[in-house]
Amino acid sequence: MHTPFYDPNKSYEHNFKHGPFGAFADGKRYYQRKKPKHRFITHPVHLPFGIAAGPLLNGAFVKAALDKGFDVVVYKTVRSRQHPCHPWPNVVPIRVQGNLEADQIDKEPLIAHHEFTHPLAITNSFGVPSFEPDFWQKDMAEAVAYAKNGQLVVGSFQGTPQSDGNPHSYITDFAHTAALVKETGVKVLEANLSCPNEGTKNLLCFDLERTRRVVEAIKNSIGDMPLILKLAFFVDNAQLHKLVSAVGGLVKGFAAINTIGARIVTPEGKQALPGEGRLSSGVCGKPIKWAGLDMVSRLKKLREDLNLNYAVTGVGGVIHPEDYHEYRYAGADSVMTATGAMWNPYLAQEIKESTKEIV
């Protein structure tokens, strides 16, 4: 494995200020100058492959990803106001035998380790930090302008509740933040619905009524701007059917999955991530690939069954070029990686070479 572009041994603040690291910091560009032959939503791209929301902390990370040939990159999720990051550590290696079960959070806890090894499996816990819009709007706009022909920067966002926990304020903030992201000049927005449903223990995407209200408010705010919804893994296919039926006609795409939650402990059985509410966190990497593939297949079938017209982005466990091809075979219109790209800055180049789509 290569030096990761996000250093897990350093704080989020250190990475934000001094990153990216490794090959992402070498300034070398890998860019295709021929005519793009694929599309992401409605935009031409060289390859429908990129980096999902999360590890690209700011414009410096986004620009480095574009330079390394990742043609669809997502600027990390932003909020309408500053929000702190969870204490360090935020990225911890774990060992999982085979696939991680979808209901792992109710099973035995997973053990944290100290070495990042193949097959890559990590847990991350950041708390969706964000700077003020005064910072990230300018930074995101510069990243958008940096993208070359055949490349695209997507803006990810989420709502933040008021202190009184008023659901209406939360929904309004989603729409307000979407408008702020639109002002940066991005061509596609991604609403993070796989974050905790503020005021409950569930993820927002599992609350059908509130999700519908959030999506309607966002669309009223951004008009015809293409909107993608980032989803978690749905165990209940009937529940996924209801969600897609309710909002599938309003959006241009679904991206799945984010992570699978699990309790993470030290070898001694103690909570691995310090701080209140951090016993459970999201697991990423190879053990969740099955879930991403499963959601792609189900979302594709629902699109056909409901006669809808949205794109499906597959996310989860994309570590090697063959993982990309497996997602495409399953029906993904586009594919994204996060953990895989962190430890392999050349992954996009390797995929392009495997498809003979080189400079």
PDB file of C-alpha atoms in Angstrom, residues 19-292:
ATOM      1  CA  GLY A  19      -2.544  17.684   3.633  1.00  0.00           C
ATOM      2  CA  PRO A  20      -2.812  15.949   1.316  1.00  0.00           C
ATOM      3  CA  PHE A  21       0.173  13.647   1.738  1.00  0.00           C
ATOM      4  CA  GLY A  22       2.004  10.981  -0.251  1.00  0.00           C
ATOM      5  CA  ALA A  23       1.648  10.957  -4.024  1.00  0.00           C
ATOM      6  CA  PHE A  24      -1.312  13.333  -3.777  1.00  0.00           C
ATOM      7  CA  ALA A  25       1.219  15.997  -2.818  1.00  0.00           C
ATOM      8  CA  ASP A  26       3.769  15.390  -5.602  1.00  0.00           C
ATOM      9  CA  GLY A  27       2.158  17.828  -8.053  1.00  0.00           C
ATOM     10  CA  LYS A  28       2.220  15.346 -10.937  1.00  0.00           C
ATOM     11  CA  ARG A  29      -0.816  15.391 -13.208  1.00  0.00           C
ATOM     12  CA  TYR A  30      -2.452  12.488 -14.970  1.00  0.00           C
ATOM     13  CA  TYR A  31      -5.046  13.958 -17.259  1.00  0.00           C
ATOM     14  CA  GLN A  32      -6.674  12.653 -20.431  1.00  0.00           C
ATOM     15  CA  ARG A  33      -6.851  15.228 -23.196  1.00  0.00           C
ATOM     16  CA  LYS A  34      -8.955  13.258 -25.625  1.00  0.00           C
ATOM     17  CA  LYS A  35     -12.717  13.654 -25.897  1.00  0.00           C
ATOM     18  CA  PRO A  36     -14.687  12.274 -22.904  1.00  0.00           C
ATOM     19  CA  LYS A  37     -16.702   9.176 -23.828  1.00  0.00           C
ATOM     20  CA  HIS A  38     -18.803   8.657 -20.688  1.00  0.00           C
ATOM     21  CA  ARG A  39     -21.396  10.644 -18.776  1.00  0.00           C
ATOM     22  CA  PHE A  40     -22.049  11.258 -15.093  1.00  0.00           C
ATOM     23  CA  ILE A  41     -25.675  12.357 -14.693  1.00  0.00           C
ATOM     24  CA  THR A  42     -25.719  14.848 -17.590  1.00  0.00           C
ATOM     25  CA  HIS A  43     -22.017  15.724 -17.724  1.00  0.00           C
ATOM     26  CA  PRO A  44     -19.302  14.242 -19.961  1.00  0.00           C
ATOM     27  CA  VAL A  45     -16.463  12.550 -18.083  1.00  0.00           C
ATOM     28  CA  HIS A  46     -13.468  10.525 -19.130  1.00  0.00           C
ATOM     29  CA  LEU A  47     -14.389   7.716 -16.748  1.00  0.00           C
ATOM     30  CA  PRO A  48     -17.437   7.518 -14.432  1.00  0.00           C
ATOM     31  CA  PHE A  49     -15.186   6.910 -11.443  1.00  0.00           C
ATOM     32  CA  GLY A  50     -14.108   9.084  -8.561  1.00  0.00           C
ATOM     33  CA  ILE A  51     -13.879   9.696  -4.840  1.00  0.00           C
ATOM     34  CA  ALA A  52     -16.931   9.786  -2.601  1.00  0.00           C
ATOM     35  CA  ALA A  53     -17.726  12.387   0.047  1.00  0.00           C
ATOM     36  CA  GLY A  54     -15.489  12.207   3.097  1.00  0.00           C
ATOM     37  CA  PRO A  55     -11.732  12.045   2.501  1.00  0.00           C
ATOM     38  CA  LEU A  56     -11.381  15.136   0.263  1.00  0.00           C
ATOM     39  CA  LEU A  57     -11.326  17.650   3.105  1.00  0.00           C
ATOM     40  CA  ASN A  58     -10.878  20.827   1.088  1.00  0.00           C
ATOM     41  CA  GLY A  59      -9.907  22.231  -2.272  1.00  0.00           C
ATOM     42  CA  ALA A  60      -6.288  21.096  -2.007  1.00  0.00           C
ATOM     43  CA  PHE A  61      -7.423  17.477  -1.680  1.00  0.00           C
ATOM     44  CA  VAL A  62      -9.977  17.864  -4.485  1.00  0.00           C
ATOM     45  CA  LYS A  63      -7.425  19.345  -6.888  1.00  0.00           C
ATOM     46  CA  ALA A  64      -4.939  16.588  -6.104  1.00  0.00           C
ATOM     47  CA  ALA A  65      -7.602  13.954  -6.806  1.00  0.00           C
ATOM     48  CA  LEU A  66      -8.394  15.544 -10.167  1.00  0.00           C
ATOM     49  CA  ASP A  67      -4.683  15.598 -11.003  1.00  0.00           C
ATOM     50  CA  LYS A  68      -4.451  11.867 -10.321  1.00  0.00           C
ATOM     51  CA  GLY A  69      -7.207  11.071 -12.805  1.00  0.00           C
ATOM     52  CA  PHE A  70     -10.231  10.726 -10.541  1.00  0.00           C
ATOM     53  CA  ASP A  71     -12.781  12.335 -12.843  1.00  0.00           C
ATOM     54  CA  VAL A  72     -15.791  12.630 -10.497  1.00  0.00           C
ATOM     55  CA  VAL A  73     -14.841  13.887  -7.049  1.00  0.00           C
ATOM     56  CA  VAL A  74     -17.021  14.950  -4.150  1.00  0.00           C
ATOM     57  CA  TYR A  75     -16.000  17.881  -1.956  1.00  0.00           C
ATOM     58  CA  LYS A  76     -16.630  16.672   1.591  1.00  0.00           C
ATOM     59  CA  THR A  77     -20.002  17.295   3.187  1.00  0.00           C
ATOM     60  CA  VAL A  78     -20.487  20.897   4.301  1.00  0.00           C
ATOM     61  CA  ARG A  79     -22.937  22.589   6.659  1.00  0.00           C
ATOM     62  CA  SER A  80     -24.516  26.024   6.938  1.00  0.00           C
ATOM     63  CA  ARG A  81     -22.311  26.862   9.906  1.00  0.00           C
ATOM     64  CA  GLN A  82     -19.125  25.728  11.591  1.00  0.00           C
ATOM     65  CA  HIS A  83     -19.242  22.304  13.193  1.00  0.00           C
ATOM     66  CA  PRO A  84     -16.358  20.657  15.120  1.00  0.00           C
ATOM     67  CA  CYS A  85     -14.697  17.349  14.351  1.00  0.00           C
ATOM     68  CA  HIS A  86     -14.718  14.449  16.778  1.00  0.00           C
ATOM     69  CA  PRO A  87     -11.503  14.023  18.791  1.00  0.00           C
ATOM     70  CA  TRP A  88      -8.577  12.080  17.336  1.00  0.00           C
ATOM     71  CA  PRO A  89      -8.323   9.250  16.357  1.00  0.00           C
ATOM     72  CA  ASN A  90     -10.777   9.458  13.489  1.00  0.00           C
ATOM     73  CA  VAL A  91      -9.584   6.618  11.250  1.00  0.00           C
ATOM     74  CA  VAL A  92      -8.767   3.277  12.871  1.00  0.00           C
ATOM     75  CA  PRO A  93      -7.928  -0.075  11.248  1.00  0.00           C
ATOM     76  CA  ILE A  94     -10.068  -3.079  12.103  1.00  0.00           C
ATOM     77  CA  ARG A  95     -10.001  -6.710  11.079  1.00  0.00           C
ATOM     78  CA  VAL A  96     -13.078  -8.350   9.677  1.00  0.00           C
ATOM     79  CA  GLN A  97     -13.348 -11.928   8.516  1.00  0.00           C
ATOM     80  CA  GLY A  98     -15.171 -11.873   5.192  1.00  0.00           C
ATOM     81  CA  ASN A  99     -18.228  -9.674   4.716  1.00  0.00           C
ATOM     82  CA  LEU A 100     -19.561  -7.398   7.424  1.00  0.00           C
ATOM     83  CA  GLU A 101     -23.184  -8.154   8.259  1.00  0.00           C
ATOM     84  CA  ALA A 102     -25.716  -5.397   7.668  1.00  0.00           C
ATOM     85  CA  ASP A 103     -26.933  -5.607  11.269  1.00  0.00           C
ATOM     86  CA  GLN A 104     -23.439  -5.774  12.736  1.00  0.00           C
ATOM     87  CA  ILE A 105     -24.184  -2.986  15.193  1.00  0.00           C
ATOM     88  CA  ASP A 106     -26.384  -5.465  17.091  1.00  0.00           C
ATOM     89  CA  LYS A 107     -23.731  -8.204  16.984  1.00  0.00           C
ATOM     90  CA  GLU A 108     -20.439  -8.725  18.748  1.00  0.00           C
ATOM     91  CA  PRO A 109     -18.152  -5.661  18.585  1.00  0.00           C
ATOM     92  CA  LEU A 110     -15.235  -5.463  16.162  1.00  0.00           C
ATOM     93  CA  ILE A 111     -11.669  -5.193  17.395  1.00  0.00           C
ATOM     94  CA  ALA A 112      -9.540  -2.173  16.514  1.00  0.00           C
ATOM     95  CA  HIS A 113      -5.935  -2.753  15.542  1.00  0.00           C
ATOM     96  CA  HIS A 114      -2.882  -0.617  14.851  1.00  0.00           C
ATOM     97  CA  GLU A 115      -1.863  -1.651  11.338  1.00  0.00           C
ATOM     98  CA  PHE A 116      -3.520  -0.913   8.025  1.00  0.00           C
ATOM     99  CA  THR A 117      -3.236  -4.101   5.994  1.00  0.00           C
ATOM    100  CA  HIS A 118      -4.936  -5.857   3.102  1.00  0.00           C
ATOM    101  CA  PRO A 119      -7.804  -6.393   2.790  1.00  0.00           C
ATOM    102  CA  LEU A 120      -8.383  -2.777   3.806  1.00  0.00           C
ATOM    103  CA  ALA A 121     -10.973  -2.360   6.546  1.00  0.00           C
ATOM    104  CA  ILE A 122     -11.309   0.756   8.667  1.00  0.00           C
ATOM    105  CA  THR A 123     -13.755   2.592  10.840  1.00  0.00           C
ATOM    106  CA  ASN A 124     -14.064   6.344  10.586  1.00  0.00           C
ATOM    107  CA  SER A 125     -15.635   8.782  13.009  1.00  0.00           C
ATOM    108  CA  PHE A 126     -15.473  12.491  12.178  1.00  0.00           C
ATOM    109  CA  GLY A 127     -18.913  13.829  13.068  1.00  0.00           C
ATOM    110  CA  VAL A 128     -19.255  15.624   9.697  1.00  0.00           C
ATOM    111  CA  PRO A 129     -17.130  18.656  10.594  1.00  0.00           C
ATOM    112  CA  SER A 130     -17.491  21.843   8.587  1.00  0.00           C
ATOM    113  CA  PHE A 131     -16.086  25.330   8.407  1.00  0.00           C
ATOM    114  CA  GLU A 132     -18.246  28.406   7.928  1.00  0.00           C
ATOM    115  CA  PRO A 133     -19.669  29.037   4.436  1.00  0.00           C
ATOM    116  CA  ASP A 134     -17.420  32.092   4.153  1.00  0.00           C
ATOM    117  CA  PHE A 135     -14.523  29.645   3.880  1.00  0.00           C
ATOM    118  CA  TRP A 136     -15.896  26.628   2.052  1.00  0.00           C
ATOM    119  CA  GLN A 137     -17.876  28.521  -0.608  1.00  0.00           C
ATOM    120  CA  LYS A 138     -14.724  30.197  -1.935  1.00  0.00           C
ATOM    121  CA  ASP A 139     -12.665  27.042  -1.536  1.00  0.00           C
ATOM    122  CA  MET A 140     -15.241  24.867  -3.308  1.00  0.00           C
ATOM    123  CA  ALA A 141     -15.633  27.390  -6.133  1.00  0.00           C
ATOM    124  CA  GLU A 142     -11.877  27.320  -6.757  1.00  0.00           C
ATOM    125  CA  ALA A 143     -11.943  23.511  -6.835  1.00  0.00           C
ATOM    126  CA  VAL A 144     -14.832  23.533  -9.306  1.00  0.00           C
ATOM    127  CA  ALA A 145     -12.933  25.920 -11.578  1.00  0.00           C
ATOM    128  CA  TYR A 146      -9.849  23.695 -11.401  1.00  0.00           C
ATOM    129  CA  ALA A 147     -11.601  20.690 -12.989  1.00  0.00           C
ATOM    130  CA  LYS A 148     -10.609  20.088 -16.602  1.00  0.00           C
ATOM    131  CA  ASN A 149     -12.769  18.997 -19.519  1.00  0.00           C
ATOM    132  CA  GLY A 150     -14.166  15.556 -18.710  1.00  0.00           C
ATOM    133  CA  GLN A 151     -13.963  16.081 -14.952  1.00  0.00           C
ATOM    134  CA  LEU A 152     -16.587  17.095 -12.407  1.00  0.00           C
ATOM    135  CA  VAL A 153     -16.671  18.310  -8.799  1.00  0.00           C
ATOM    136  CA  VAL A 154     -19.803  17.427  -6.824  1.00  0.00           C
ATOM    137  CA  GLY A 155     -20.838  19.390  -3.724  1.00  0.00           C
ATOM    138  CA  SER A 156     -22.011  17.315  -0.745  1.00  0.00           C
ATOM    139  CA  PHE A 157     -24.059  18.909   2.038  1.00  0.00           C
ATOM    140  CA  GLN A 158     -26.394  18.202   4.917  1.00  0.00           C
ATOM    141  CA  GLY A 159     -28.699  20.040   7.276  1.00  0.00           C
ATOM    142  CA  THR A 160     -27.829  21.048  10.821  1.00  0.00           C
ATOM    143  CA  PRO A 161     -30.509  21.345  13.508  1.00  0.00           C
ATOM    144  CA  GLN A 162     -31.121  24.333  15.716  1.00  0.00           C
ATOM    145  CA  SER A 163     -30.571  23.951  19.439  1.00  0.00           C
ATOM    146  CA  ASP A 164     -34.315  23.600  20.010  1.00  0.00           C
ATOM    147  CA  GLY A 165     -34.429  20.474  17.824  1.00  0.00           C
ATOM    148  CA  ASN A 166     -37.257  21.846  15.691  1.00  0.00           C
ATOM    149  CA  PRO A 167     -37.721  19.496  12.682  1.00  0.00           C
ATOM    150  CA  HIS A 168     -38.888  22.354  10.467  1.00  0.00           C
ATOM    151  CA  SER A 169     -35.688  24.288  11.159  1.00  0.00           C
ATOM    152  CA  TYR A 170     -33.655  21.204  10.291  1.00  0.00           C
ATOM    153  CA  ILE A 171     -35.440  20.785   6.956  1.00  0.00           C
ATOM    154  CA  THR A 172     -35.132  24.492   6.201  1.00  0.00           C
ATOM    155  CA  ASP A 173     -31.414  24.329   6.903  1.00  0.00           C
ATOM    156  CA  PHE A 174     -31.018  21.509   4.378  1.00  0.00           C
ATOM    157  CA  ALA A 175     -32.567  23.739   1.711  1.00  0.00           C
ATOM    158  CA  HIS A 176     -30.532  26.777   2.786  1.00  0.00           C
ATOM    159  CA  THR A 177     -27.268  24.833   2.675  1.00  0.00           C
ATOM    160  CA  ALA A 178     -28.138  23.439  -0.762  1.00  0.00           C
ATOM    161  CA  ALA A 179     -28.556  27.001  -2.032  1.00  0.00           C
ATOM    162  CA  LEU A 180     -25.168  27.970  -0.585  1.00  0.00           C
ATOM    163  CA  VAL A 181     -23.512  25.021  -2.347  1.00  0.00           C
ATOM    164  CA  LYS A 182     -25.225  25.915  -5.628  1.00  0.00           C
ATOM    165  CA  GLU A 183     -23.681  29.387  -5.426  1.00  0.00           C
ATOM    166  CA  THR A 184     -20.190  27.848  -5.715  1.00  0.00           C
ATOM    167  CA  GLY A 185     -20.809  26.861  -9.312  1.00  0.00           C
ATOM    168  CA  VAL A 186     -20.982  23.088  -8.858  1.00  0.00           C
ATOM    169  CA  LYS A 187     -23.021  21.343 -11.530  1.00  0.00           C
ATOM    170  CA  VAL A 188     -24.289  18.511  -9.299  1.00  0.00           C
ATOM    171  CA  LEU A 189     -25.284  18.451  -5.615  1.00  0.00           C
ATOM    172  CA  GLU A 190     -25.334  15.472  -3.256  1.00  0.00           C
ATOM    173  CA  ALA A 191     -27.529  15.488  -0.142  1.00  0.00           C
ATOM    174  CA  ASN A 192     -26.137  13.326   2.632  1.00  0.00           C
ATOM    175  CA  LEU A 193     -29.140  11.384   3.926  1.00  0.00           C
ATOM    176  CA  SER A 194     -26.998   8.641   5.434  1.00  0.00           C
ATOM    177  CA  CYS A 195     -26.115  10.796   8.423  1.00  0.00           C
ATOM    178  CA  PRO A 196     -27.932  10.462  11.760  1.00  0.00           C
ATOM    179  CA  ASN A 197     -31.519  11.698  11.691  1.00  0.00           C
ATOM    180  CA  GLU A 198     -31.149  14.628  14.073  1.00  0.00           C
ATOM    181  CA  GLY A 199     -33.128  13.990  17.235  1.00  0.00           C
ATOM    182  CA  THR A 200     -33.352  10.214  16.700  1.00  0.00           C
ATOM    183  CA  LYS A 201     -31.065   7.191  16.670  1.00  0.00           C
ATOM    184  CA  ASN A 202     -31.914   6.375  13.059  1.00  0.00           C
ATOM    185  CA  LEU A 203     -30.389   7.537   9.804  1.00  0.00           C
ATOM    186  CA  LEU A 204     -32.323  10.202   7.958  1.00  0.00           C
ATOM    187  CA  CYS A 205     -32.820   8.052   4.849  1.00  0.00           C
ATOM    188  CA  PHE A 206     -34.786   5.539   6.946  1.00  0.00           C
ATOM    189  CA  ASP A 207     -37.354   8.201   7.878  1.00  0.00           C
ATOM    190  CA  LEU A 208     -39.527   8.251   4.758  1.00  0.00           C
ATOM    191  CA  GLU A 209     -41.708  11.242   5.630  1.00  0.00           C
ATOM    192  CA  ARG A 210     -38.866  13.484   6.741  1.00  0.00           C
ATOM    193  CA  THR A 211     -36.745  12.456   3.754  1.00  0.00           C
ATOM    194  CA  ARG A 212     -39.586  13.393   1.413  1.00  0.00           C
ATOM    195  CA  ARG A 213     -39.958  16.790   3.066  1.00  0.00           C
ATOM    196  CA  VAL A 214     -36.188  17.382   2.958  1.00  0.00           C
ATOM    197  CA  VAL A 215     -35.954  16.500  -0.739  1.00  0.00           C
ATOM    198  CA  GLU A 216     -38.933  18.675  -1.656  1.00  0.00           C
ATOM    199  CA  ALA A 217     -37.443  21.607   0.272  1.00  0.00           C
ATOM    200  CA  ILE A 218     -34.080  21.163  -1.434  1.00  0.00           C
ATOM    201  CA  LYS A 219     -35.626  21.014  -4.895  1.00  0.00           C
ATOM    202  CA  ASN A 220     -37.650  24.164  -4.173  1.00  0.00           C
ATOM    203  CA  SER A 221     -34.365  25.819  -3.289  1.00  0.00           C
ATOM    204  CA  ILE A 222     -32.156  24.658  -6.170  1.00  0.00           C
ATOM    205  CA  GLY A 223     -34.651  24.248  -8.996  1.00  0.00           C
ATOM    206  CA  ASP A 224     -33.408  22.129 -11.921  1.00  0.00           C
ATOM    207  CA  MET A 225     -29.922  21.613 -10.472  1.00  0.00           C
ATOM    208  CA  PRO A 226     -29.211  17.838 -10.511  1.00  0.00           C
ATOM    209  CA  LEU A 227     -29.500  16.315  -7.045  1.00  0.00           C
ATOM    210  CA  ILE A 228     -28.091  12.990  -5.821  1.00  0.00           C
ATOM    211  CA  LEU A 229     -29.165  11.356  -2.565  1.00  0.00           C
ATOM    212  CA  LYS A 230     -26.518   9.497  -0.557  1.00  0.00           C
ATOM    213  CA  LEU A 231     -28.065   6.431   1.101  1.00  0.00           C
ATOM    214  CA  ALA A 232     -27.110   3.852   3.685  1.00  0.00           C
ATOM    215  CA  PHE A 233     -27.711   0.118   3.240  1.00  0.00           C
ATOM    216  CA  PHE A 234     -31.381  -0.858   3.378  1.00  0.00           C
ATOM    217  CA  VAL A 235     -32.014  -4.273   4.902  1.00  0.00           C
ATOM    218  CA  ASP A 236     -35.739  -4.019   4.144  1.00  0.00           C
ATOM    219  CA  ASN A 237     -36.325  -3.918   0.392  1.00  0.00           C
ATOM    220  CA  ALA A 238     -39.934  -2.812   0.904  1.00  0.00           C
ATOM    221  CA  GLN A 239     -38.645   0.225   2.785  1.00  0.00           C
ATOM    222  CA  LEU A 240     -36.244   1.039  -0.061  1.00  0.00           C
ATOM    223  CA  HIS A 241     -39.110   0.638  -2.535  1.00  0.00           C
ATOM    224  CA  LYS A 242     -41.184   3.183  -0.619  1.00  0.00           C
ATOM    225  CA  LEU A 243     -38.310   5.669  -0.509  1.00  0.00           C
ATOM    226  CA  VAL A 244     -37.552   5.416  -4.212  1.00  0.00           C
ATOM    227  CA  SER A 245     -41.259   5.623  -5.048  1.00  0.00           C
ATOM    228  CA  ALA A 246     -41.569   8.811  -2.987  1.00  0.00           C
ATOM    229  CA  VAL A 247     -38.520  10.759  -4.188  1.00  0.00           C
ATOM    230  CA  GLY A 248     -37.086   8.901  -7.196  1.00  0.00           C
ATOM    231  CA  GLY A 249     -38.885  11.209  -9.600  1.00  0.00           C
ATOM    232  CA  LEU A 250     -37.429  14.320  -7.948  1.00  0.00           C
ATOM    233  CA  VAL A 251     -33.741  13.437  -8.088  1.00  0.00           C
ATOM    234  CA  LYS A 252     -31.149  12.612 -10.733  1.00  0.00           C
ATOM    235  CA  GLY A 253     -29.380   9.895  -8.805  1.00  0.00           C
ATOM    236  CA  PHE A 254     -28.851   7.703  -5.761  1.00  0.00           C
ATOM    237  CA  ALA A 255     -25.419   6.889  -4.312  1.00  0.00           C
ATOM    238  CA  ALA A 256     -25.034   3.855  -2.076  1.00  0.00           C
ATOM    239  CA  ILE A 257     -23.651   2.987   0.323  1.00  0.00           C
ATOM    240  CA  ASN A 258     -22.034   5.105   3.000  1.00  0.00           C
ATOM    241  CA  THR A 259     -20.861   2.746   5.759  1.00  0.00           C
ATOM    242  CA  ILE A 260     -22.169  -0.074   7.932  1.00  0.00           C
ATOM    243  CA  GLY A 261     -22.285   0.721  11.629  1.00  0.00           C
ATOM    244  CA  ALA A 262     -20.587  -1.445  14.223  1.00  0.00           C
ATOM    245  CA  ARG A 263     -19.353  -1.219  17.799  1.00  0.00           C
ATOM    246  CA  ILE A 264     -15.573  -0.827  17.857  1.00  0.00           C
ATOM    247  CA  VAL A 265     -13.501  -1.822  20.892  1.00  0.00           C
ATOM    248  CA  THR A 266      -9.847  -2.290  21.790  1.00  0.00           C
ATOM    249  CA  PRO A 267      -8.364  -5.793  22.205  1.00  0.00           C
ATOM    250  CA  GLU A 268      -9.043  -5.276  25.923  1.00  0.00           C
ATOM    251  CA  GLY A 269     -12.729  -4.675  25.232  1.00  0.00           C
ATOM    252  CA  LYS A 270     -12.734  -0.912  25.898  1.00  0.00           C
ATOM    253  CA  GLN A 271     -14.315   1.711  23.642  1.00  0.00           C
ATOM    254  CA  ALA A 272     -11.769   2.340  20.874  1.00  0.00           C
ATOM    255  CA  LEU A 273     -12.804   5.884  19.929  1.00  0.00           C
ATOM    256  CA  PRO A 274     -12.811   8.341  22.835  1.00  0.00           C
ATOM    257  CA  GLY A 275     -15.795  10.501  23.636  1.00  0.00           C
ATOM    258  CA  GLU A 276     -19.493  10.234  24.250  1.00  0.00           C
ATOM    259  CA  GLY A 277     -21.555   8.518  21.586  1.00  0.00           C
ATOM    260  CA  ARG A 278     -18.582   7.003  19.754  1.00  0.00           C
ATOM    261  CA  LEU A 279     -18.824   3.367  20.782  1.00  0.00           C
ATOM    262  CA  SER A 280     -20.416   2.728  17.370  1.00  0.00           C
ATOM    263  CA  SER A 281     -19.027   4.079  14.110  1.00  0.00           C
ATOM    264  CA  GLY A 282     -19.099   3.384  10.391  1.00  0.00           C
ATOM    265  CA  VAL A 283     -17.033   0.613   8.832  1.00  0.00           C
ATOM    266  CA  CYS A 284     -15.539   1.137   5.365  1.00  0.00           C
ATOM    267  CA  GLY A 285     -13.463  -0.879   2.954  1.00  0.00           C
ATOM    268  CA  LYS A 286     -13.549  -4.375   1.533  1.00  0.00           C
ATOM    269  CA  PRO A 287     -15.992  -5.900   4.094  1.00  0.00           C
ATOM    270  CA  ILE A 288     -18.862  -3.674   2.880  1.00  0.00           C
ATOM    271  CA  LYS A 289     -18.386  -4.189  -0.871  1.00  0.00           C
ATOM    272  CA  TRP A 290     -21.152  -6.807  -0.964  1.00  0.00           C
ATOM    273  CA  ALA A 291     -23.612  -4.262   0.431  1.00  0.00           C
ATOM    274  CA  GLY A 292     -22.744  -1.616  -2.139  1.00  0.00           C
TER     275      GLY A 292
END
